[in-house]
mmCIF file of C-alpha atoms and ligand atoms in Angstrom:
data_model
loop_
_atom_site.group_PDB
_atom_site.id
_atom_site.type_symbol
_atom_site.label_atom_id
_atom_site.label_comp_id
_atom_site.label_asym_id
_atom_site.label_seq_id
_atom_site.Cartn_x
_atom_site.Cartn_y
_atom_site.Cartn_z
ATOM 1 C CA UNK A 878 -26.801 -1.878 6.653
ATOM 2 C CA UNK A 879 -29.374 -1.725 3.884
ATOM 3 C CA UNK A 880 -30.301 -4.545 1.548
ATOM 4 C CA UNK A 881 -27.518 -6.247 -0.439
ATOM 5 C CA UNK A 882 -26.913 -4.349 -3.700
ATOM 6 C CA UNK A 883 -23.272 -4.860 -4.712
ATOM 7 C CA UNK A 884 -23.321 -8.341 -3.135
ATOM 8 C CA UNK A 885 -25.988 -9.325 -5.683
ATOM 9 C CA UNK A 886 -24.343 -7.924 -8.838
ATOM 10 C CA UNK A 887 -24.947 -10.478 -11.576
ATOM 11 C CA UNK A 888 -21.384 -11.082 -12.771
ATOM 12 C CA UNK A 889 -18.884 -11.883 -10.024
ATOM 13 C CA UNK A 890 -15.866 -9.500 -10.374
ATOM 14 C CA UNK A 891 -12.671 -11.000 -11.755
ATOM 15 C CA UNK A 892 -14.275 -14.393 -12.366
ATOM 16 C CA UNK A 893 -14.345 -14.258 -16.162
ATOM 17 C CA UNK A 894 -18.130 -14.113 -16.277
ATOM 18 C CA UNK A 895 -19.347 -16.385 -13.459
ATOM 19 C CA UNK A 896 -22.912 -15.316 -12.625
ATOM 20 C CA UNK A 897 -24.733 -15.323 -9.313
ATOM 21 C CA UNK A 898 -28.193 -16.870 -9.053
ATOM 22 C CA UNK A 899 -30.815 -14.109 -9.157
ATOM 23 C CA UNK A 900 -32.095 -13.101 -5.705
ATOM 24 C CA UNK A 901 -35.098 -10.726 -5.699
ATOM 25 C CA UNK A 902 -35.237 -8.022 -3.014
ATOM 26 C CA UNK A 903 -37.928 -9.816 -1.027
ATOM 27 C CA UNK A 904 -35.849 -13.030 -0.854
ATOM 28 C CA UNK A 905 -32.599 -11.549 0.444
ATOM 29 C CA UNK A 906 -33.552 -12.136 4.079
ATOM 30 C CA UNK A 907 -32.984 -15.639 5.441
ATOM 31 C CA UNK A 908 -36.305 -15.155 7.267
ATOM 32 C CA UNK A 909 -38.024 -15.592 3.928
ATOM 33 C CA UNK A 910 -38.258 -19.311 3.254
ATOM 34 C CA UNK A 911 -37.084 -20.268 -0.260
ATOM 35 C CA UNK A 912 -36.887 -24.022 -0.847
ATOM 36 C CA UNK A 913 -35.853 -23.703 -4.527
ATOM 37 C CA UNK A 914 -32.934 -21.357 -3.823
ATOM 38 C CA UNK A 915 -30.078 -22.618 -5.984
ATOM 39 C CA UNK A 916 -26.987 -20.417 -5.522
ATOM 40 C CA UNK A 917 -23.937 -20.666 -7.792
ATOM 41 C CA UNK A 918 -20.995 -22.413 -6.120
ATOM 42 C CA UNK A 919 -17.789 -20.498 -6.832
ATOM 43 C CA UNK A 920 -14.373 -20.299 -5.212
ATOM 44 C CA UNK A 921 -11.687 -18.622 -7.326
ATOM 45 C CA UNK A 922 -8.835 -20.991 -8.295
ATOM 46 C CA UNK A 923 -6.290 -18.781 -6.500
ATOM 47 C CA UNK A 924 -8.261 -19.170 -3.226
ATOM 48 C CA UNK A 925 -8.815 -22.918 -3.755
ATOM 49 C CA UNK A 926 -5.031 -23.408 -4.018
ATOM 50 C CA UNK A 927 -4.944 -22.518 -0.301
ATOM 51 C CA UNK A 928 -2.335 -19.710 -0.214
ATOM 52 C CA UNK A 929 -1.220 -18.502 3.260
ATOM 53 C CA UNK A 930 -3.927 -15.815 3.402
ATOM 54 C CA UNK A 931 -6.766 -18.292 2.704
ATOM 55 C CA UNK A 932 -8.534 -20.977 4.742
ATOM 56 C CA UNK A 933 -8.574 -24.594 3.620
ATOM 57 C CA UNK A 934 -11.569 -25.849 1.663
ATOM 58 C CA UNK A 935 -14.237 -27.164 4.028
ATOM 59 C CA UNK A 936 -16.796 -28.114 1.372
ATOM 60 C CA UNK A 937 -17.844 -31.715 2.077
ATOM 61 C CA UNK A 938 -15.816 -31.709 5.313
ATOM 62 C CA UNK A 939 -18.311 -31.008 8.103
ATOM 63 C CA UNK A 940 -15.761 -32.255 10.673
ATOM 64 C CA UNK A 941 -13.350 -29.381 9.861
ATOM 65 C CA UNK A 942 -11.706 -27.658 12.825
ATOM 66 C CA UNK A 943 -12.256 -23.969 11.957
ATOM 67 C CA UNK A 944 -13.603 -22.117 15.004
ATOM 68 C CA UNK A 945 -16.325 -19.676 14.003
ATOM 69 C CA UNK A 946 -17.501 -16.663 16.038
ATOM 70 C CA UNK A 947 -14.262 -16.664 18.035
ATOM 71 C CA UNK A 948 -10.541 -16.039 17.716
ATOM 72 C CA UNK A 949 -9.142 -19.065 15.918
ATOM 73 C CA UNK A 950 -5.407 -19.010 16.625
ATOM 74 C CA UNK A 951 -4.309 -15.647 15.206
ATOM 75 C CA UNK A 952 -7.318 -15.391 12.868
ATOM 76 C CA UNK A 953 -10.201 -13.225 14.050
ATOM 77 C CA UNK A 954 -13.464 -14.935 13.060
ATOM 78 C CA UNK A 955 -15.596 -12.713 15.315
ATOM 79 C CA UNK A 956 -18.089 -10.492 13.498
ATOM 80 C CA UNK A 957 -18.470 -6.739 14.113
ATOM 81 C CA UNK A 958 -22.229 -7.317 13.778
ATOM 82 C CA UNK A 959 -24.273 -7.141 16.992
ATOM 83 C CA UNK A 960 -25.094 -10.862 16.994
ATOM 84 C CA UNK A 961 -22.918 -13.940 16.314
ATOM 85 C CA UNK A 962 -23.481 -15.236 12.772
ATOM 86 C CA UNK A 963 -25.165 -18.575 12.250
ATOM 87 C CA UNK A 964 -23.220 -21.683 11.287
ATOM 88 C CA UNK A 965 -25.370 -24.082 9.267
ATOM 89 C CA UNK A 966 -24.052 -27.612 8.584
ATOM 90 C CA UNK A 967 -20.544 -26.380 9.378
ATOM 91 C CA UNK A 968 -20.728 -23.303 7.089
ATOM 92 C CA UNK A 969 -20.923 -19.698 8.313
ATOM 93 C CA UNK A 970 -23.998 -17.890 6.972
ATOM 94 C CA UNK A 971 -23.906 -14.312 5.700
ATOM 95 C CA UNK A 972 -25.581 -12.165 8.426
ATOM 96 C CA UNK A 973 -27.086 -9.789 5.825
ATOM 97 C CA UNK A 974 -28.858 -12.421 3.754
ATOM 98 C CA UNK A 975 -28.600 -14.209 0.419
ATOM 99 C CA UNK A 976 -26.144 -13.243 -2.331
ATOM 100 C CA UNK A 977 -26.906 -15.881 -4.998
ATOM 101 C CA UNK A 978 -23.506 -17.525 -4.479
ATOM 102 C CA UNK A 979 -21.943 -20.056 -2.081
ATOM 103 C CA UNK A 980 -18.249 -20.843 -1.618
ATOM 104 C CA UNK A 981 -15.746 -18.025 -1.066
ATOM 105 C CA UNK A 982 -15.356 -16.372 -4.475
ATOM 106 C CA UNK A 983 -12.198 -14.287 -4.135
ATOM 107 C CA UNK A 984 -12.350 -14.023 -0.341
ATOM 108 C CA UNK A 985 -9.832 -16.070 1.616
ATOM 109 C CA UNK A 986 -11.719 -16.650 4.854
ATOM 110 C CA UNK A 987 -14.963 -18.471 5.535
ATOM 111 C CA UNK A 988 -17.182 -16.068 7.483
ATOM 112 C CA UNK A 989 -16.016 -12.480 8.123
ATOM 113 C CA UNK A 990 -12.992 -11.179 6.201
ATOM 114 C CA UNK A 991 -11.742 -8.223 8.229
ATOM 115 C CA UNK A 992 -10.527 -5.013 6.593
ATOM 116 C CA UNK A 993 -9.575 -1.488 7.688
ATOM 117 C CA UNK A 994 -10.313 1.724 5.751
ATOM 118 C CA UNK A 995 -8.296 4.937 6.348
ATOM 119 C CA UNK A 996 -10.315 8.015 5.325
ATOM 120 C CA UNK A 997 -7.750 10.813 5.003
ATOM 121 C CA UNK A 998 -9.421 14.211 4.529
ATOM 122 C CA UNK A 999 -8.611 17.904 4.048
ATOM 123 C CA UNK A 1000 -10.671 20.988 3.132
ATOM 124 C CA UNK A 1001 -10.702 21.985 -0.535
ATOM 125 C CA UNK A 1002 -8.837 25.300 -0.953
ATOM 126 C CA UNK A 1003 -8.329 27.827 -3.745
ATOM 127 C CA UNK A 1004 -4.922 29.091 -4.950
ATOM 128 C CA UNK A 1005 -4.853 31.604 -2.038
ATOM 129 C CA UNK A 1006 -5.335 28.844 0.482
ATOM 130 C CA UNK A 1007 -8.918 29.821 1.370
ATOM 131 C CA UNK A 1008 -11.393 27.012 2.021
ATOM 132 C CA UNK A 1009 -13.997 26.655 -0.746
ATOM 133 C CA UNK A 1010 -17.702 26.376 0.089
ATOM 134 C CA UNK A 1011 -20.414 24.810 -2.038
ATOM 135 C CA UNK A 1012 -22.654 27.606 -3.334
ATOM 136 C CA UNK A 1013 -25.905 25.749 -2.704
ATOM 137 C CA UNK A 1014 -25.339 24.354 0.788
ATOM 138 C CA UNK A 1015 -22.840 27.046 1.825
ATOM 139 C CA UNK A 1016 -20.854 24.300 3.541
ATOM 140 C CA UNK A 1017 -17.128 23.684 3.211
ATOM 141 C CA UNK A 1018 -16.094 21.088 0.640
ATOM 142 C CA UNK A 1019 -14.147 18.135 1.965
ATOM 143 C CA UNK A 1020 -11.667 16.084 -0.071
ATOM 144 C CA UNK A 1021 -10.400 12.564 0.663
ATOM 145 C CA UNK A 1022 -7.594 10.412 -0.662
ATOM 146 C CA UNK A 1023 -9.196 8.075 -3.195
ATOM 147 C CA UNK A 1024 -7.626 5.268 -5.191
ATOM 148 C CA UNK A 1025 -8.882 3.621 -8.352
ATOM 149 C CA UNK A 1026 -9.210 -0.132 -7.741
ATOM 150 C CA UNK A 1027 -7.585 -2.353 -10.292
ATOM 151 C CA UNK A 1028 -10.124 -5.183 -9.935
ATOM 152 C CA UNK A 1029 -13.329 -3.232 -10.654
ATOM 153 C CA UNK A 1030 -12.074 0.195 -11.804
ATOM 154 C CA UNK A 1031 -14.142 1.881 -9.060
ATOM 155 C CA UNK A 1032 -12.856 4.768 -6.958
ATOM 156 C CA UNK A 1033 -12.405 3.677 -3.347
ATOM 157 C CA UNK A 1034 -10.904 4.397 0.061
ATOM 158 C CA UNK A 1035 -7.376 2.901 0.121
ATOM 159 C CA UNK A 1036 -8.322 0.127 2.551
ATOM 160 C CA UNK A 1037 -7.042 -3.404 2.882
ATOM 161 C CA UNK A 1038 -7.332 -6.701 4.687
ATOM 162 C CA UNK A 1039 -6.238 -7.072 8.304
ATOM 163 C CA UNK A 1040 -3.551 -9.768 8.133
ATOM 164 C CA UNK A 1041 -3.729 -12.633 10.638
ATOM 165 C CA UNK A 1042 -2.280 -11.434 13.950
ATOM 166 C CA UNK A 1043 -2.240 -7.775 12.844
ATOM 167 C CA UNK A 1044 -4.169 -4.876 14.406
ATOM 168 C CA UNK A 1045 -6.634 -2.500 12.753
ATOM 169 C CA UNK A 1046 -4.409 0.526 13.451
ATOM 170 C CA UNK A 1047 -1.343 -1.134 11.905
ATOM 171 C CA UNK A 1048 -3.421 -2.101 8.859
ATOM 172 C CA UNK A 1049 -4.753 1.461 8.437
ATOM 173 C CA UNK A 1050 -1.216 2.862 8.295
ATOM 174 C CA UNK A 1051 0.192 0.076 6.131
ATOM 175 C CA UNK A 1052 -2.578 0.214 3.536
ATOM 176 C CA UNK A 1053 -2.447 4.001 3.288
ATOM 177 C CA UNK A 1054 1.305 3.798 2.806
ATOM 178 C CA UNK A 1055 1.130 1.045 0.212
ATOM 179 C CA UNK A 1056 -1.872 2.212 -1.765
ATOM 180 C CA UNK A 1057 -1.671 5.996 -1.609
ATOM 181 C CA UNK A 1058 1.666 7.309 -0.372
ATOM 182 C CA UNK A 1059 3.761 5.360 -2.844
ATOM 183 C CA UNK A 1060 2.382 7.575 -5.557
ATOM 184 C CA UNK A 1061 3.219 10.901 -3.888
ATOM 185 C CA UNK A 1062 4.927 13.414 -6.147
ATOM 186 C CA UNK A 1063 7.975 13.937 -3.979
ATOM 187 C CA UNK A 1064 11.692 13.515 -4.395
ATOM 188 C CA UNK A 1065 13.258 10.682 -2.452
ATOM 189 C CA UNK A 1066 14.741 13.000 0.203
ATOM 190 C CA UNK A 1067 11.265 14.328 1.090
ATOM 191 C CA UNK A 1068 9.931 10.890 1.873
ATOM 192 C CA UNK A 1069 11.041 11.023 5.504
ATOM 193 C CA UNK A 1070 9.121 14.257 6.084
ATOM 194 C CA UNK A 1071 6.062 12.762 4.445
ATOM 195 C CA UNK A 1072 6.265 9.567 6.446
ATOM 196 C CA UNK A 1073 6.524 11.582 9.670
ATOM 197 C CA UNK A 1074 3.475 13.654 8.679
ATOM 198 C CA UNK A 1075 1.477 10.473 8.043
ATOM 199 C CA UNK A 1076 2.609 8.904 11.337
ATOM 200 C CA UNK A 1077 1.537 12.074 13.192
ATOM 201 C CA UNK A 1078 -1.830 12.356 11.479
ATOM 202 C CA UNK A 1079 -2.552 8.679 12.092
ATOM 203 C CA UNK A 1080 -1.972 9.060 15.854
ATOM 204 C CA UNK A 1081 -5.463 10.344 16.371
ATOM 205 C CA UNK A 1082 -8.395 9.255 14.214
ATOM 206 C CA UNK A 1083 -12.176 9.196 14.537
ATOM 207 C CA UNK A 1084 -13.907 5.883 13.963
ATOM 208 C CA UNK A 1085 -16.780 6.496 11.546
ATOM 209 C CA UNK A 1086 -17.967 2.951 10.854
ATOM 210 C CA UNK A 1087 -17.539 -0.612 12.123
ATOM 211 C CA UNK A 1088 -19.463 -3.462 10.536
ATOM 212 C CA UNK A 1089 -20.543 -5.261 7.402
ATOM 213 C CA UNK A 1090 -19.489 -4.097 3.915
ATOM 214 C CA UNK A 1091 -21.745 -4.600 0.877
ATOM 215 C CA UNK A 1092 -18.754 -5.760 -1.193
ATOM 216 C CA UNK A 1093 -19.204 -7.267 -4.698
ATOM 217 C CA UNK A 1094 -17.020 -10.231 -3.613
ATOM 218 C CA UNK A 1095 -19.376 -11.340 -0.800
ATOM 219 C CA UNK A 1096 -21.008 -14.744 -0.880
ATOM 220 C CA UNK A 1097 -23.453 -16.584 1.387
ATOM 221 C CA UNK A 1098 -20.459 -18.048 3.275
ATOM 222 C CA UNK A 1099 -17.777 -15.333 3.113
ATOM 223 C CA UNK A 1100 -18.170 -11.569 3.472
ATOM 224 C CA UNK A 1101 -16.271 -8.328 4.144
ATOM 225 C CA UNK A 1102 -16.393 -6.361 7.394
ATOM 226 C CA UNK A 1103 -14.400 -3.243 8.167
ATOM 227 C CA UNK A 1104 -13.431 -0.512 10.594
ATOM 228 C CA UNK A 1105 -13.302 2.874 8.832
ATOM 229 C CA UNK A 1106 -11.362 5.643 10.574
ATOM 230 C CA UNK A 1107 -11.140 9.321 9.603
ATOM 231 C CA UNK A 1108 -7.828 11.191 9.833
ATOM 232 C CA UNK A 1109 -8.543 14.853 9.143
ATOM 233 C CA UNK A 1110 -5.841 17.382 8.302
ATOM 234 C CA UNK A 1111 -7.918 20.458 9.244
ATOM 235 C CA UNK A 1112 -5.230 23.040 8.437
ATOM 236 C CA UNK A 1113 -4.012 21.310 5.287
ATOM 237 C CA UNK A 1114 -0.444 21.646 6.529
ATOM 238 C CA UNK A 1115 0.314 17.969 7.088
ATOM 239 C CA UNK A 1116 -0.596 15.199 4.629
ATOM 240 C CA UNK A 1117 -3.071 17.614 3.059
ATOM 241 C CA UNK A 1118 -0.310 19.675 1.463
ATOM 242 C CA UNK A 1119 1.089 16.795 -0.572
ATOM 243 C CA UNK A 1120 0.232 16.410 -4.218
ATOM 244 C CA UNK A 1121 -0.937 13.014 -5.373
ATOM 245 C CA UNK A 1122 0.204 11.516 -8.594
ATOM 246 C CA UNK A 1123 -2.533 10.051 -10.758
ATOM 247 C CA UNK A 1124 -2.144 7.595 -13.545
ATOM 248 C CA UNK A 1125 0.975 5.531 -12.877
ATOM 249 C CA UNK A 1126 1.255 1.739 -12.805
ATOM 250 C CA UNK A 1127 0.209 1.587 -9.161
ATOM 251 C CA UNK A 1128 -3.240 2.822 -10.240
ATOM 252 C CA UNK A 1129 -4.774 6.270 -9.942
ATOM 253 C CA UNK A 1130 -4.745 8.195 -6.666
ATOM 254 C CA UNK A 1131 -6.321 11.593 -6.107
ATOM 255 C CA UNK A 1132 -7.750 14.090 -3.642
ATOM 256 C CA UNK A 1133 -11.421 13.585 -4.547
ATOM 257 C CA UNK A 1134 -14.165 16.137 -3.765
ATOM 258 C CA UNK A 1135 -16.840 14.780 -1.442
ATOM 259 C CA UNK A 1136 -20.492 15.285 -2.334
ATOM 260 C CA UNK A 1137 -23.752 13.375 -2.504
ATOM 261 C CA UNK A 1138 -23.030 12.637 -6.202
ATOM 262 C CA UNK A 1139 -19.970 10.548 -5.487
ATOM 263 C CA UNK A 1140 -20.018 6.917 -6.617
ATOM 264 C CA UNK A 1141 -17.612 4.552 -4.881
ATOM 265 C CA UNK A 1142 -16.691 0.883 -4.413
ATOM 266 C CA UNK A 1143 -18.750 -1.356 -2.090
ATOM 267 C CA UNK A 1144 -20.204 0.602 0.898
ATOM 268 C CA UNK A 1145 -17.577 3.347 0.740
ATOM 269 C CA UNK A 1146 -20.158 6.054 -0.057
ATOM 270 C CA UNK A 1147 -21.759 5.326 3.310
ATOM 271 C CA UNK A 1148 -18.438 5.730 5.184
ATOM 272 C CA UNK A 1149 -17.679 8.955 3.297
ATOM 273 C CA UNK A 1150 -21.152 10.368 3.955
ATOM 274 C CA UNK A 1151 -20.734 9.671 7.692
ATOM 275 C CA UNK A 1152 -17.377 11.459 7.610
ATOM 276 C CA UNK A 1153 -18.942 14.498 5.901
ATOM 277 C CA UNK A 1154 -21.679 14.531 8.529
ATOM 278 C CA UNK A 1155 -19.218 14.358 11.451
ATOM 279 C CA UNK A 1156 -17.111 17.205 9.992
ATOM 280 C CA UNK A 1157 -20.247 19.192 9.047
ATOM 281 C CA UNK A 1158 -19.033 19.351 5.445
ATOM 282 C CA UNK A 1159 -20.932 19.764 2.171
ATOM 283 C CA UNK A 1160 -22.655 16.580 1.005
HETATM 284 C C1 RP5 B 2563 -13.715 -3.447 1.115
HETATM 285 O O1 RP5 B 2563 -12.603 -4.113 0.554
HETATM 286 C C2 RP5 B 2563 -13.185 -2.809 2.373
HETATM 287 O O2 RP5 B 2563 -13.976 -1.713 2.757
HETATM 288 C C3 RP5 B 2563 -11.754 -2.449 1.997
HETATM 289 O O3 RP5 B 2563 -11.714 -1.157 1.425
HETATM 290 C C4 RP5 B 2563 -11.392 -3.455 0.901
HETATM 291 C C5 RP5 B 2563 -10.345 -4.468 1.338
HETATM 292 O O4 RP5 B 2563 -10.092 -5.391 0.313
HETATM 293 P P1 RP5 B 2563 -8.813 -5.289 -0.637
HETATM 294 O O5 RP5 B 2563 -8.688 -3.847 -1.074
HETATM 295 O O6 RP5 B 2563 -7.628 -5.674 0.204
HETATM 296 O O7 RP5 B 2563 -9.071 -6.187 -1.779
HETATM 297 O O8 RP5 B 2563 -14.752 -4.323 1.363
#
């Protein structure tokens, strides 16, 4: 994972203008001593109210009983990073360095917040059904199911949080169903066929990434991690044949062309570029 970029964006998304403290590139690493570091303390009101998906507030409560770097009841607080994260004065510390903000922002969990990202792909085809190649690289063009996020307006993989006690594979299917399939242009009676096609495609995926996400919601004490899995419909006869409906209330969904020019939410460009590499597609 490269240096924090999105995790240092000045204005915290959805906060109504709360700003992070400025962190220069050379001070991101915790190895660089910085005695004057004065991060903004922000936890969104909705998180502070302690809904079911969020941890209790542990600020000022060093004797809290959250168990970091291990399974804590049905909550997975183990990081996908190679080493356990540090816990300083009772607070988990972001393994990728400073973000200019402490507290949890909009993230529910202290420490890692686990997500899963389903990357559903097909080859781009012309009206005759022939696969289209990029004229410069002469490589086949890949498309993936992209959604437009309501919080930032960025295009993204339709991923979501792994609920307490849930598995990554269940989350991959659920999130794809909720965020992308609901907008399929299909009459009600076709839904069964579509659901079967999705269930089949999701039986066998290729893991393309497991680890930290440079998400704009990250703080020094709470951060996103994910498992991104590719489900490729090589023949375009399964999920790949369904049209996606853009522009309804559920937000935009589309088959987006994959190339090196693509700009996506958080670290999603990295996951998409790895997918293109694995499938030897145009980038
Ligand atoms: C990203 O946030 C992950 O890669 C995943 O796509 C997403 C999960 O958060 P929500 O979409 O549930 O807000 O870091």
